Amino acid sequence: MNLRCSKIVCIGQNYPAHARELNFAPPPRPVLFLKPPSSLIADGDVIEAPLELGRVDHEVELALIMGKRARNVSEEDALSYISMVAVFNDITARDIQSEARSSGQPWALSKGLDTFAPMSAPVPRSSVMDIHQLELELRVNGEVCQRGHTGDMLFSPEQLISYITAYMTLEEGDIIATGTPEGVSGLNDGDIVEASIPGVGKVTNRVRRV
Ligand code: MG
């Protein structure tokens, strides 16, 4: 994907129902982790998830793309820093993540593999009515697995930007993946995964597991 991006900041457990399905209480402050820009792929590309990884899940999310450098941004100013939005699929090697979590190790590998960040072509934020009122949907082979609403986020986009930039400078082009609603499930070889947000876009990818 031809996008200048120094980092992808992802938010974990930002929808209470998803935190519950992973047996976590909703966190008291945003849970942050990073995916490398090398994990990005576009609509139509293949998700490469070798079988040896064990369970690999989809996670449909709203992505915010920074229009300018941001540091110590207030919640009031936060939205003016978002130039574009997109649909993001935070592919997760769940078995590797769970194993790392239970042994107290970082779970970077489970999130950072090549092809583990499918994203739709970004559209201007100004073309979207209200980013707090968007429907998220994810289908596998045509069947709905995830359905959610950005209004159900535990921490709003404004709160996330303010929280992140208190600690970490966001550069123009950096991506924030805002978390996934419930309904995550494992992917198999040949699956067609479609993540969509009406009014924002759709990213469709085939899964390769060998
Ligand atoms: Mg996620």
PDB file of C-alpha atoms and ligand atoms in Angstrom:
ATOM      1  CA  MET A   1       0.000   0.000   0.000  1.00  0.00           C
ATOM      2  CA  ASN A   2       1.420   3.345  -1.054  1.00  0.00           C
ATOM      3  CA  LEU A   3       0.863   5.355   2.093  1.00  0.00           C
ATOM      4  CA  ARG A   4       3.457   7.233   4.092  1.00  0.00           C
ATOM      5  CA  CYS A   5       3.015   5.904   7.583  1.00  0.00           C
ATOM      6  CA  SER A   6       5.582   5.678  10.370  1.00  0.00           C
ATOM      7  CA  LYS A   7       3.403   3.545  12.625  1.00  0.00           C
ATOM      8  CA  ILE A   8       0.025   1.974  13.142  1.00  0.00           C
ATOM      9  CA  VAL A   9      -1.257   2.485  16.677  1.00  0.00           C
ATOM     10  CA  CYS A  10      -3.914  -0.068  17.563  1.00  0.00           C
ATOM     11  CA  ILE A  11      -6.383  -0.029  20.425  1.00  0.00           C
ATOM     12  CA  GLY A  12      -7.233  -3.242  22.234  1.00  0.00           C
ATOM     13  CA  GLN A  13     -10.556  -4.024  23.945  1.00  0.00           C
ATOM     14  CA  ASN A  14     -12.199  -0.744  22.939  1.00  0.00           C
ATOM     15  CA  TYR A  15     -15.651  -2.310  22.600  1.00  0.00           C
ATOM     16  CA  PRO A  16     -16.914  -3.761  25.907  1.00  0.00           C
ATOM     17  CA  ALA A  17     -18.619  -6.768  24.240  1.00  0.00           C
ATOM     18  CA  HIS A  18     -15.361  -7.800  22.522  1.00  0.00           C
ATOM     19  CA  ALA A  19     -13.374  -7.470  25.766  1.00  0.00           C
ATOM     20  CA  ARG A  20     -15.944  -9.779  27.376  1.00  0.00           C
ATOM     21  CA  GLU A  21     -15.694 -12.406  24.629  1.00  0.00           C
ATOM     22  CA  LEU A  22     -11.928 -12.561  25.330  1.00  0.00           C
ATOM     23  CA  ASN A  23     -12.687 -12.775  29.092  1.00  0.00           C
ATOM     24  CA  PHE A  24     -11.321  -9.326  29.954  1.00  0.00           C
ATOM     25  CA  ALA A  25     -13.009  -6.605  31.975  1.00  0.00           C
ATOM     26  CA  PRO A  26     -13.221  -3.322  30.034  1.00  0.00           C
ATOM     27  CA  PRO A  27      -9.858  -1.569  30.633  1.00  0.00           C
ATOM     28  CA  PRO A  28      -9.686   1.644  32.745  1.00  0.00           C
ATOM     29  CA  ARG A  29      -7.594   3.417  30.087  1.00  0.00           C
ATOM     30  CA  PRO A  30      -6.894   2.726  26.386  1.00  0.00           C
ATOM     31  CA  VAL A  31      -4.820  -0.392  25.673  1.00  0.00           C
ATOM     32  CA  LEU A  32      -2.213   0.463  23.011  1.00  0.00           C
ATOM     33  CA  PHE A  33      -0.084  -1.706  20.779  1.00  0.00           C
ATOM     34  CA  LEU A  34       1.680  -1.187  17.461  1.00  0.00           C
ATOM     35  CA  LYS A  35       1.604  -2.904  14.105  1.00  0.00           C
ATOM     36  CA  PRO A  36       4.452  -2.220  11.667  1.00  0.00           C
ATOM     37  CA  PRO A  37       3.632  -0.425   8.377  1.00  0.00           C
ATOM     38  CA  SER A  38       5.077  -3.510   6.623  1.00  0.00           C
ATOM     39  CA  SER A  39       1.935  -5.418   7.640  1.00  0.00           C
ATOM     40  CA  LEU A  40      -0.333  -3.215   5.456  1.00  0.00           C
ATOM     41  CA  ILE A  41      -2.037  -4.660   2.392  1.00  0.00           C
ATOM     42  CA  ALA A  42      -4.786  -3.328   0.135  1.00  0.00           C
ATOM     43  CA  ASP A  43      -8.147  -4.504  -1.145  1.00  0.00           C
ATOM     44  CA  GLY A  44      -7.695  -7.664  -3.220  1.00  0.00           C
ATOM     45  CA  ASP A  45      -4.357  -8.694  -1.700  1.00  0.00           C
ATOM     46  CA  VAL A  46      -3.932 -12.076  -0.004  1.00  0.00           C
ATOM     47  CA  ILE A  47      -3.707 -12.552   3.781  1.00  0.00           C
ATOM     48  CA  GLU A  48      -0.821 -14.988   4.282  1.00  0.00           C
ATOM     49  CA  ALA A  49      -1.395 -16.888   7.530  1.00  0.00           C
ATOM     50  CA  PRO A  50       0.724 -20.065   7.713  1.00  0.00           C
ATOM     51  CA  LEU A  51      -1.058 -22.999   9.388  1.00  0.00           C
ATOM     52  CA  GLU A  52       1.682 -23.321  12.005  1.00  0.00           C
ATOM     53  CA  LEU A  53       0.388 -20.078  13.611  1.00  0.00           C
ATOM     54  CA  GLY A  54      -2.722 -21.842  14.917  1.00  0.00           C
ATOM     55  CA  ARG A  55      -5.895 -19.791  15.163  1.00  0.00           C
ATOM     56  CA  VAL A  56      -5.836 -16.516  13.181  1.00  0.00           C
ATOM     57  CA  ASP A  57      -8.759 -14.081  13.602  1.00  0.00           C
ATOM     58  CA  HIS A  58     -10.309 -11.152  11.743  1.00  0.00           C
ATOM     59  CA  GLU A  59     -11.098  -7.853  13.528  1.00  0.00           C
ATOM     60  CA  VAL A  60     -12.990  -5.142  11.629  1.00  0.00           C
ATOM     61  CA  GLU A  61     -12.094  -1.637  12.816  1.00  0.00           C
ATOM     62  CA  LEU A  62     -12.436   2.026  11.886  1.00  0.00           C
ATOM     63  CA  ALA A  63      -9.020   3.471  10.962  1.00  0.00           C
ATOM     64  CA  LEU A  64      -8.199   7.143  11.502  1.00  0.00           C
ATOM     65  CA  ILE A  65      -5.392   8.645   9.423  1.00  0.00           C
ATOM     66  CA  MET A  66      -3.509  11.652  10.721  1.00  0.00           C
ATOM     67  CA  GLY A  67      -3.371  14.731   8.480  1.00  0.00           C
ATOM     68  CA  LYS A  68      -0.573  16.431  10.381  1.00  0.00           C
ATOM     69  CA  ARG A  69       1.915  15.888  13.161  1.00  0.00           C
ATOM     70  CA  ALA A  70       0.202  15.612  16.534  1.00  0.00           C
ATOM     71  CA  ARG A  71       1.635  15.930  20.017  1.00  0.00           C
ATOM     72  CA  ASN A  72      -0.276  16.770  23.213  1.00  0.00           C
ATOM     73  CA  VAL A  73      -3.546  17.277  21.372  1.00  0.00           C
ATOM     74  CA  SER A  74      -6.658  18.137  23.400  1.00  0.00           C
ATOM     75  CA  GLU A  75      -9.901  16.214  22.937  1.00  0.00           C
ATOM     76  CA  GLU A  76     -11.482  19.441  21.647  1.00  0.00           C
ATOM     77  CA  ASP A  77      -8.923  19.737  18.814  1.00  0.00           C
ATOM     78  CA  ALA A  78      -8.503  16.029  18.107  1.00  0.00           C
ATOM     79  CA  LEU A  79     -10.848  15.622  15.136  1.00  0.00           C
ATOM     80  CA  SER A  80      -9.098  18.392  13.177  1.00  0.00           C
ATOM     81  CA  TYR A  81      -5.998  16.166  13.062  1.00  0.00           C
ATOM     82  CA  ILE A  82      -7.772  13.353  11.217  1.00  0.00           C
ATOM     83  CA  SER A  83      -7.617  13.885   7.459  1.00  0.00           C
ATOM     84  CA  MET A  84      -8.853  10.495   6.233  1.00  0.00           C
ATOM     85  CA  VAL A  85     -10.648   7.398   7.448  1.00  0.00           C
ATOM     86  CA  ALA A  86     -10.626   3.810   6.214  1.00  0.00           C
ATOM     87  CA  VAL A  87     -11.780   0.279   7.021  1.00  0.00           C
ATOM     88  CA  PHE A  88      -9.120  -1.777   8.759  1.00  0.00           C
ATOM     89  CA  ASN A  89      -8.888  -5.501   9.469  1.00  0.00           C
ATOM     90  CA  ASP A  90      -6.618  -6.135  12.457  1.00  0.00           C
ATOM     91  CA  ILE A  91      -5.573  -9.720  11.666  1.00  0.00           C
ATOM     92  CA  THR A  92      -4.487 -11.488  14.845  1.00  0.00           C
ATOM     93  CA  ALA A  93      -2.684 -14.776  15.468  1.00  0.00           C
ATOM     94  CA  ARG A  94      -4.897 -15.491  18.497  1.00  0.00           C
ATOM     95  CA  ASP A  95      -3.110 -18.593  19.805  1.00  0.00           C
ATOM     96  CA  ILE A  96       0.257 -16.810  19.748  1.00  0.00           C
ATOM     97  CA  GLN A  97      -1.281 -13.760  21.424  1.00  0.00           C
ATOM     98  CA  SER A  98      -2.957 -15.816  24.165  1.00  0.00           C
ATOM     99  CA  GLU A  99       0.207 -17.784  24.848  1.00  0.00           C
ATOM    100  CA  ALA A 100       2.277 -14.575  25.078  1.00  0.00           C
ATOM    101  CA  ARG A 101      -0.293 -12.967  27.369  1.00  0.00           C
ATOM    102  CA  SER A 102      -0.451 -15.878  29.770  1.00  0.00           C
ATOM    103  CA  SER A 103       3.344 -16.048  30.022  1.00  0.00           C
ATOM    104  CA  GLY A 104       3.641 -12.252  30.457  1.00  0.00           C
ATOM    105  CA  GLN A 105       5.488 -11.757  27.154  1.00  0.00           C
ATOM    106  CA  PRO A 106       4.822  -9.083  24.484  1.00  0.00           C
ATOM    107  CA  TRP A 107       2.393 -10.140  21.744  1.00  0.00           C
ATOM    108  CA  ALA A 108       3.916  -8.058  18.915  1.00  0.00           C
ATOM    109  CA  LEU A 109       4.445 -11.084  16.700  1.00  0.00           C
ATOM    110  CA  SER A 110       0.775 -12.093  16.811  1.00  0.00           C
ATOM    111  CA  LYS A 111      -0.221  -8.754  15.282  1.00  0.00           C
ATOM    112  CA  GLY A 112       2.767  -7.785  13.182  1.00  0.00           C
ATOM    113  CA  LEU A 113       3.150 -10.339  10.423  1.00  0.00           C
ATOM    114  CA  ASP A 114       3.309  -9.258   6.786  1.00  0.00           C
ATOM    115  CA  THR A 115      -0.234  -8.978   5.325  1.00  0.00           C
ATOM    116  CA  PHE A 116      -1.840  -8.747   8.795  1.00  0.00           C
ATOM    117  CA  ALA A 117      -3.205  -5.223   8.204  1.00  0.00           C
ATOM    118  CA  PRO A 118      -5.631  -5.093   5.262  1.00  0.00           C
ATOM    119  CA  MET A 119      -6.958  -1.544   4.802  1.00  0.00           C
ATOM    120  CA  SER A 120      -9.403  -0.011   2.320  1.00  0.00           C
ATOM    121  CA  ALA A 121      -8.442   3.000   0.207  1.00  0.00           C
ATOM    122  CA  PRO A 122      -8.719   5.967   2.610  1.00  0.00           C
ATOM    123  CA  VAL A 123     -11.444   8.572   2.030  1.00  0.00           C
ATOM    124  CA  PRO A 124     -11.497  12.171   3.313  1.00  0.00           C
ATOM    125  CA  ARG A 125     -13.021  12.488   6.778  1.00  0.00           C
ATOM    126  CA  SER A 126     -15.068  15.401   5.428  1.00  0.00           C
ATOM    127  CA  SER A 127     -16.894  12.939   3.152  1.00  0.00           C
ATOM    128  CA  VAL A 128     -18.140  11.010   6.202  1.00  0.00           C
ATOM    129  CA  MET A 129     -21.106  12.429   8.047  1.00  0.00           C
ATOM    130  CA  ASP A 130     -20.140  11.487  11.616  1.00  0.00           C
ATOM    131  CA  ILE A 131     -17.404   9.028  12.587  1.00  0.00           C
ATOM    132  CA  HIS A 132     -19.268   8.299  15.839  1.00  0.00           C
ATOM    133  CA  GLN A 133     -22.276   6.958  13.927  1.00  0.00           C
ATOM    134  CA  LEU A 134     -20.802   4.313  11.634  1.00  0.00           C
ATOM    135  CA  GLU A 135     -21.806   0.679  11.219  1.00  0.00           C
ATOM    136  CA  LEU A 136     -19.023  -1.879  11.061  1.00  0.00           C
ATOM    137  CA  GLU A 137     -19.525  -5.240   9.408  1.00  0.00           C
ATOM    138  CA  LEU A 138     -17.346  -8.212   8.665  1.00  0.00           C
ATOM    139  CA  ARG A 139     -18.334 -11.162   6.493  1.00  0.00           C
ATOM    140  CA  VAL A 140     -16.505 -14.424   5.924  1.00  0.00           C
ATOM    141  CA  ASN A 141     -17.580 -16.187   2.704  1.00  0.00           C
ATOM    142  CA  GLY A 142     -20.655 -13.949   2.637  1.00  0.00           C
ATOM    143  CA  GLU A 143     -21.792 -14.727   6.192  1.00  0.00           C
ATOM    144  CA  VAL A 144     -21.926 -11.940   8.749  1.00  0.00           C
ATOM    145  CA  CYS A 145     -19.516 -12.587  11.661  1.00  0.00           C
ATOM    146  CA  GLN A 146     -19.126  -9.134  13.171  1.00  0.00           C
ATOM    147  CA  ARG A 147     -21.537  -6.251  13.335  1.00  0.00           C
ATOM    148  CA  GLY A 148     -20.917  -3.174  15.445  1.00  0.00           C
ATOM    149  CA  HIS A 149     -21.332   0.543  15.796  1.00  0.00           C
ATOM    150  CA  THR A 150     -18.605   3.123  16.384  1.00  0.00           C
ATOM    151  CA  GLY A 151     -20.877   4.776  18.971  1.00  0.00           C
ATOM    152  CA  ASP A 152     -20.176   1.773  21.245  1.00  0.00           C
ATOM    153  CA  MET A 153     -16.460   2.526  21.586  1.00  0.00           C
ATOM    154  CA  LEU A 154     -15.305   2.629  25.199  1.00  0.00           C
ATOM    155  CA  PHE A 155     -12.892   5.471  24.356  1.00  0.00           C
ATOM    156  CA  SER A 156     -13.964   7.843  21.570  1.00  0.00           C
ATOM    157  CA  PRO A 157     -11.676   8.851  18.696  1.00  0.00           C
ATOM    158  CA  GLU A 158     -11.102  12.209  20.444  1.00  0.00           C
ATOM    159  CA  GLN A 159     -10.147  10.527  23.714  1.00  0.00           C
ATOM    160  CA  LEU A 160      -7.837   8.116  21.906  1.00  0.00           C
ATOM    161  CA  ILE A 161      -5.965  10.848  20.024  1.00  0.00           C
ATOM    162  CA  SER A 162      -5.573  12.924  23.163  1.00  0.00           C
ATOM    163  CA  TYR A 163      -4.365   9.918  25.170  1.00  0.00           C
ATOM    164  CA  ILE A 164      -1.920   8.640  22.542  1.00  0.00           C
ATOM    165  CA  THR A 165      -0.389  12.031  21.775  1.00  0.00           C
ATOM    166  CA  ALA A 166       0.264  12.711  25.453  1.00  0.00           C
ATOM    167  CA  TYR A 167       2.969  10.048  25.150  1.00  0.00           C
ATOM    168  CA  MET A 168       3.769   9.500  21.486  1.00  0.00           C
ATOM    169  CA  THR A 169       4.078  11.913  18.544  1.00  0.00           C
ATOM    170  CA  LEU A 170       1.809  10.949  15.675  1.00  0.00           C
ATOM    171  CA  GLU A 171       3.145  11.862  12.238  1.00  0.00           C
ATOM    172  CA  GLU A 172       1.190  12.755   9.114  1.00  0.00           C
ATOM    173  CA  GLY A 173      -0.005   9.483   7.583  1.00  0.00           C
ATOM    174  CA  ASP A 174       0.084   7.517  10.831  1.00  0.00           C
ATOM    175  CA  ILE A 175      -2.885   5.224  11.374  1.00  0.00           C
ATOM    176  CA  ILE A 176      -4.965   4.612  14.490  1.00  0.00           C
ATOM    177  CA  ALA A 177      -6.960   1.362  14.442  1.00  0.00           C
ATOM    178  CA  THR A 178      -9.724   2.049  16.948  1.00  0.00           C
ATOM    179  CA  GLY A 179     -10.616  -1.465  18.109  1.00  0.00           C
ATOM    180  CA  THR A 180     -13.065  -4.173  17.114  1.00  0.00           C
ATOM    181  CA  PRO A 181     -16.610  -5.096  18.166  1.00  0.00           C
ATOM    182  CA  GLU A 182     -17.538  -8.652  19.190  1.00  0.00           C
ATOM    183  CA  GLY A 183     -17.779 -11.642  16.880  1.00  0.00           C
ATOM    184  CA  VAL A 184     -14.121 -12.372  16.082  1.00  0.00           C
ATOM    185  CA  SER A 185     -13.531 -15.859  14.691  1.00  0.00           C
ATOM    186  CA  GLY A 186     -10.822 -17.985  13.118  1.00  0.00           C
ATOM    187  CA  LEU A 187      -9.923 -17.953   9.422  1.00  0.00           C
ATOM    188  CA  ASN A 188      -9.363 -20.943   7.136  1.00  0.00           C
ATOM    189  CA  ASP A 189      -7.564 -21.478   3.854  1.00  0.00           C
ATOM    190  CA  GLY A 190      -9.518 -20.003   0.943  1.00  0.00           C
ATOM    191  CA  ASP A 191     -11.817 -17.862   3.078  1.00  0.00           C
ATOM    192  CA  ILE A 192     -12.920 -14.559   1.573  1.00  0.00           C
ATOM    193  CA  VAL A 193     -12.986 -11.853   4.256  1.00  0.00           C
ATOM    194  CA  GLU A 194     -14.882  -8.616   3.647  1.00  0.00           C
ATOM    195  CA  ALA A 195     -14.618  -5.794   6.170  1.00  0.00           C
ATOM    196  CA  SER A 196     -16.888  -2.851   5.480  1.00  0.00           C
ATOM    197  CA  ILE A 197     -18.195   0.416   6.839  1.00  0.00           C
ATOM    198  CA  PRO A 198     -20.987   1.965   4.752  1.00  0.00           C
ATOM    199  CA  GLY A 199     -19.962   5.452   3.664  1.00  0.00           C
ATOM    200  CA  VAL A 200     -16.268   4.693   4.251  1.00  0.00           C
ATOM    201  CA  GLY A 201     -15.415   1.645   2.191  1.00  0.00           C
ATOM    202  CA  LYS A 202     -14.703  -2.028   2.070  1.00  0.00           C
ATOM    203  CA  VAL A 203     -11.613  -4.215   2.013  1.00  0.00           C
ATOM    204  CA  THR A 204     -11.889  -7.760   0.656  1.00  0.00           C
ATOM    205  CA  ASN A 205      -9.095 -10.310   0.953  1.00  0.00           C
ATOM    206  CA  ARG A 206      -8.614 -14.012   0.400  1.00  0.00           C
ATOM    207  CA  VAL A 207      -6.913 -16.011   3.141  1.00  0.00           C
ATOM    208  CA  ARG A 208      -4.065 -18.394   2.404  1.00  0.00           C
ATOM    209  CA  ARG A 209      -3.283 -20.988   5.079  1.00  0.00           C
ATOM    210  CA  VAL A 210      -0.815 -23.693   4.115  1.00  0.00           C
TER     211      VAL A 210
HETATM  212 MG    MG B   1      -7.914  -5.050  17.067  1.00  0.00          MG
END
